[in-house]
């Protein structure tokens, strides 16, 4: 996908490159075979948006990030040159400003920012919690929900009407010093431009940031257990993102609503718990992340299967990221890790 942007000024006018510093994740566990639970809300609130972003899990395809920024970006713009960013808003609201227009966001929104988009996050309050996937592979909606022309099919869990495009294109015909913090290869470059980066008067094309609310995801249910692909929301060639939303449980008269034990042979499984009651887990709260590595089975905690019998619906809200390559656990993750979680299935 591409877009042609029409600028007031040449977008090439670099004045200086003032700083270069690394934001590479520090890996604590290179090879990991341990299931983990992380207390996401223990990530400390931090004023600056970029500094607030803590990489929890990482591999060569993506970074899984938690952030609790308390202030809007005031004096700089940001651009990620080699990764698409999927920003899930768990707490907070505000406006994502980009050079292709603005997107209002609130609780439950996925913001998809393709690489190369210059943006600024404006928050309404200081209470913000974001779950971000930074992806070196392009992020698309699932191909199997689209026809040959790209139209979403009728059995897709969302449709074009649910996808919010940028509004209120802000165009500033200004000269001066404009700092864009540009991320490339795990480094941030502080680049000062001579013209305002939001100087676009219009564009043609299909490459633009957009928003999609998890609350607009229509779940697919069945008489018997539906496998995770029915929850799929986004795809790349290196991981998938799924949305678990309030829905009816399996309604066969003999169904057991809790999932069965399963061993992912082809992906590490990350679940970010957003809201509701997480039936198959004991002692899981909003903001927690579970990591179940590929190759060993996991499933309901003791008692959860029995507890689920006879229940007809769930109010759970969760985001799952299944990565095809194993994830490395970072030092930031170990600060919020529950070291005994891997023993939580013992009877
Ligand atoms: Fe699983």
XYZ file of C-alpha atoms and ligand atoms in Angstrom:
348
model
C 0.000 0.000 0.000
C 1.137 3.533 -0.613
C 0.001 7.152 -0.491
C 1.087 10.304 -2.297
C 1.252 13.268 0.074
C 1.042 16.896 -1.086
C 3.204 19.159 1.104
C 3.488 22.936 1.418
C 7.286 22.540 1.594
C 9.875 20.006 0.582
C 9.884 17.397 3.364
C 13.648 16.970 3.027
C 14.972 20.040 4.840
C 17.116 18.627 7.631
C 18.859 21.334 9.684
C 20.741 19.189 12.184
C 21.008 15.754 13.749
C 21.499 16.619 17.410
C 21.487 13.307 19.207
C 21.598 9.607 18.669
C 20.867 7.155 21.452
C 19.913 3.527 21.819
C 16.526 2.323 23.002
C 17.328 -1.333 22.324
C 15.728 -3.774 24.753
C 18.000 -5.301 27.380
C 17.369 -9.032 27.294
C 17.303 -10.947 30.588
C 16.305 -14.347 29.182
C 17.573 -15.030 25.683
C 16.147 -18.554 25.536
C 13.054 -19.007 27.633
C 11.004 -22.082 28.487
C 9.211 -20.669 31.535
C 5.592 -19.517 31.616
C 5.337 -16.044 33.082
C 2.806 -13.642 34.454
C 3.711 -9.973 34.365
C 1.954 -7.249 36.374
C 1.518 -4.702 33.612
C 0.134 -1.959 35.856
C 3.353 -2.054 37.886
C 5.141 -0.371 34.996
C 5.777 3.071 36.485
C 3.984 6.095 35.020
C 6.496 8.292 33.196
C 5.978 11.821 31.917
C 7.465 11.475 28.446
C 5.739 9.266 25.875
C 8.879 7.705 24.383
C 10.564 7.234 27.756
C 7.418 5.610 29.120
C 7.587 2.799 26.559
C 9.072 -0.300 28.229
C 9.837 -3.294 26.026
C 8.665 -6.396 27.893
C 9.100 -9.111 25.275
C 11.086 -9.040 22.078
C 12.261 -11.039 19.084
C 13.610 -10.138 15.661
C 10.071 -9.501 14.325
C 8.476 -7.403 17.054
C 8.637 -5.698 20.426
C 5.804 -6.025 22.913
C 5.675 -2.845 24.950
C 3.859 -1.426 27.973
C 3.616 2.311 28.500
C 2.059 4.598 31.087
C 2.759 8.116 29.797
C 1.406 10.948 31.923
C 2.037 13.853 29.555
C 1.280 14.658 25.939
C 4.155 15.075 23.505
C 4.770 18.810 23.570
C 8.051 19.724 21.969
C 8.724 16.941 19.502
C 7.197 14.707 16.868
C 7.918 10.998 16.566
C 8.439 8.698 13.604
C 9.226 4.992 13.547
C 10.976 4.255 10.279
C 11.212 0.481 10.408
C 8.210 -0.767 12.349
C 4.439 -0.463 12.171
C 3.000 0.366 15.587
C -0.199 -1.126 16.943
C -1.185 0.873 20.023
C -3.940 -0.609 22.168
C -5.509 1.925 24.551
C -6.291 0.275 27.875
C -6.692 3.476 29.865
C -6.899 7.078 28.809
C -8.197 9.038 25.886
C -6.964 11.748 23.614
C -5.948 12.524 20.086
C -3.357 10.912 17.858
C -2.103 13.733 15.647
C -0.398 12.751 12.408
C 0.691 14.496 9.236
C -2.199 12.693 7.519
C -4.884 13.835 9.961
C -6.011 13.110 13.486
C -7.653 10.175 15.250
C -9.550 10.576 18.512
C -8.895 7.593 20.768
C -10.328 6.138 23.937
C -10.484 2.929 25.955
C -10.534 -0.131 23.714
C -9.091 1.429 20.577
C -6.412 -0.158 18.467
C -4.432 2.561 16.699
C -2.550 1.267 13.670
C 0.307 3.588 12.725
C 2.200 2.390 9.654
C 5.951 2.957 9.602
C 6.963 6.390 8.364
C 3.933 8.229 9.766
C 4.984 11.279 11.800
C 2.874 11.515 14.928
C 2.220 13.095 18.287
C 0.175 11.654 21.160
C -2.096 14.092 22.993
C -3.638 12.701 26.175
C -6.687 14.141 27.953
C -5.430 13.203 31.445
C -2.304 11.793 33.113
C -3.827 8.328 33.636
C -2.872 6.372 30.528
C -2.058 2.707 29.966
C -0.999 1.487 26.537
C -0.151 -1.977 25.207
C 1.919 -1.567 22.066
C 3.197 -4.004 19.476
C 6.018 -2.626 17.396
C 6.265 -4.779 14.278
C 9.053 -4.971 11.744
C 6.615 -6.905 9.550
C 3.688 -4.997 8.010
C 0.447 -5.351 9.994
C -2.708 -6.085 7.976
C -6.241 -7.227 8.674
C -6.602 -10.998 8.052
C -6.465 -11.912 4.396
C -9.074 -14.652 4.770
C -11.672 -12.026 5.675
C -11.114 -10.132 2.419
C -12.183 -10.901 -1.131
C -9.980 -10.535 -4.176
C -10.820 -6.832 -4.364
C -9.901 -6.194 -0.721
C -13.500 -5.832 0.467
C -14.184 -7.351 3.881
C -16.388 -10.437 3.557
C -19.738 -10.759 5.304
C -18.499 -13.330 7.834
C -15.648 -11.056 8.917
C -15.907 -10.037 12.608
C -15.645 -6.392 11.568
C -16.338 -4.356 8.465
C -15.194 -1.182 6.725
C -17.692 0.848 8.761
C -15.739 -0.044 11.941
C -12.435 1.311 10.639
C -11.944 4.980 11.518
C -9.841 7.019 9.144
C -7.934 10.190 10.072
C -10.025 13.351 10.375
C -9.223 17.093 10.705
C -6.118 17.341 8.558
C -4.022 20.033 10.269
C -1.842 21.957 7.841
C 0.841 24.297 9.158
C 2.719 26.407 6.627
C 5.526 27.280 9.038
C 9.321 27.566 9.014
C 11.527 27.235 12.088
C 13.063 24.417 14.108
C 10.970 21.274 14.333
C 12.319 18.291 16.238
C 11.339 14.841 15.009
C 12.581 11.936 17.098
C 13.149 9.249 14.489
C 13.521 5.597 15.400
C 15.676 3.390 13.227
C 17.417 0.133 14.113
C 16.865 0.496 17.874
C 18.289 4.034 17.893
C 16.486 7.352 18.244
C 17.848 10.178 16.113
C 16.926 13.735 17.127
C 16.520 15.387 13.736
C 15.651 19.054 13.396
C 13.725 20.084 10.281
C 13.302 23.585 8.876
C 9.570 23.258 8.154
C 6.601 22.052 10.170
C 6.142 18.293 9.586
C 2.363 18.703 9.489
C 2.306 20.658 6.236
C 0.281 18.219 4.157
C -2.684 19.701 2.276
C -4.044 16.356 1.084
C -3.151 12.873 -0.042
C -4.145 10.038 -2.341
C -3.748 6.414 -1.423
C -4.402 3.654 1.027
C -1.451 3.917 3.418
C -2.680 5.908 6.404
C -3.112 5.450 10.170
C -6.457 4.193 11.358
C -8.344 3.207 14.498
C -10.457 0.169 15.261
C -12.214 -0.394 18.586
C -12.058 -3.813 20.213
C -15.659 -3.109 21.282
C -16.654 -3.259 17.597
C -15.236 -6.769 17.167
C -18.193 -9.127 16.656
C -17.305 -12.518 18.148
C -17.836 -15.749 16.239
C -19.289 -18.438 18.518
C -20.368 -22.060 18.113
C -21.885 -25.110 19.772
C -18.409 -26.490 20.384
C -15.053 -24.837 21.083
C -13.990 -22.329 18.435
C -10.228 -22.231 17.972
C -8.333 -18.928 18.399
C -8.304 -17.957 14.699
C -11.965 -16.875 15.084
C -10.652 -14.104 17.351
C -8.034 -12.932 14.876
C -8.000 -9.192 14.269
C -4.634 -8.471 12.642
C -2.041 -10.534 10.821
C 1.582 -10.318 9.823
C 3.825 -13.043 8.463
C 5.497 -13.269 11.910
C 2.653 -13.025 14.453
C -1.096 -12.627 14.795
C -3.176 -10.396 17.067
C -6.498 -11.688 18.411
C -9.290 -9.985 20.355
C -11.157 -11.902 23.063
C -14.409 -10.045 23.656
C -17.632 -10.605 25.634
C -19.434 -13.506 23.999
C -21.589 -16.564 24.435
C -19.780 -19.712 25.472
C -20.100 -22.923 23.487
C -23.760 -23.877 23.634
C -23.734 -27.618 22.985
C -25.603 -29.121 25.993
C -22.494 -31.087 26.991
C -19.913 -28.428 26.216
C -17.205 -27.503 28.713
C -16.696 -23.761 28.213
C -13.117 -23.620 29.597
C -10.543 -24.345 26.903
C -8.681 -27.646 26.995
C -4.962 -27.976 27.679
C -3.037 -27.258 24.537
C 0.535 -27.089 23.348
C 1.343 -24.387 20.824
C 3.884 -26.031 18.590
C 4.331 -22.999 16.371
C 4.008 -19.880 18.497
C 4.732 -18.257 21.835
C 1.421 -17.034 23.278
C 1.043 -13.658 24.945
C -2.262 -12.641 26.506
C -2.876 -9.126 27.738
C -5.846 -9.047 30.111
C -7.937 -5.919 29.695
C -11.202 -6.293 31.549
C -13.890 -8.688 32.765
C -13.569 -12.049 34.424
C -10.852 -14.410 33.172
C -12.526 -17.725 33.719
C -9.743 -20.141 32.832
C -7.196 -18.407 35.080
C -6.899 -18.068 38.826
C -5.537 -14.813 40.174
C -5.437 -12.851 36.939
C -6.336 -9.163 36.854
C -6.631 -6.369 34.352
C -3.214 -5.263 33.133
C -1.633 -8.675 33.599
C 0.259 -10.341 30.781
C 0.734 -14.071 30.535
C 3.457 -15.664 28.437
C 3.123 -19.322 27.506
C 6.101 -20.435 25.453
C 5.776 -22.759 22.490
C 6.491 -26.408 23.029
C 4.970 -27.042 26.449
C 1.255 -27.405 27.199
C -0.802 -24.905 29.158
C -4.477 -24.651 29.994
C -7.043 -23.878 32.664
C -5.870 -23.566 36.229
C -6.984 -26.208 38.760
C -10.711 -25.813 39.368
C -11.315 -23.563 36.377
C -12.677 -26.305 34.131
C -15.235 -27.378 36.740
C -16.105 -23.747 37.432
C -16.914 -23.158 33.797
C -19.588 -25.867 33.476
C -23.034 -24.395 33.021
C -21.803 -20.847 32.381
C -23.357 -19.328 29.294
C -21.328 -16.225 28.567
C -18.127 -14.379 29.378
C -17.421 -10.667 29.814
C -13.685 -11.085 29.273
C -11.752 -8.593 27.218
C -8.197 -9.505 26.237
C -5.661 -9.021 23.469
C -3.549 -11.970 22.362
C -0.300 -11.852 20.414
C 0.992 -15.171 19.094
C 4.521 -14.868 17.748
C 5.904 -17.542 15.453
C 9.475 -17.003 16.703
C 10.212 -17.404 20.429
C 10.138 -14.287 22.568
C 12.992 -13.091 24.738
C 12.174 -11.764 28.208
C 13.632 -8.339 28.960
C 15.032 -6.816 32.143
C 12.000 -4.500 32.247
C 9.781 -7.589 32.202
C 11.661 -9.241 35.068
C 10.933 -6.153 37.221
C 7.188 -6.890 36.999
C 7.351 -10.682 36.727
C 5.675 -13.202 38.985
C 8.467 -15.750 39.266
C 6.234 -18.561 40.541
C 3.526 -18.401 37.892
C 4.946 -21.426 36.084
C 4.042 -23.543 39.126
C 0.444 -22.323 39.243
C -0.974 -25.535 37.725
C 0.316 -27.709 40.582
C -2.460 -29.399 42.523
Fe -3.317 -20.811 24.923
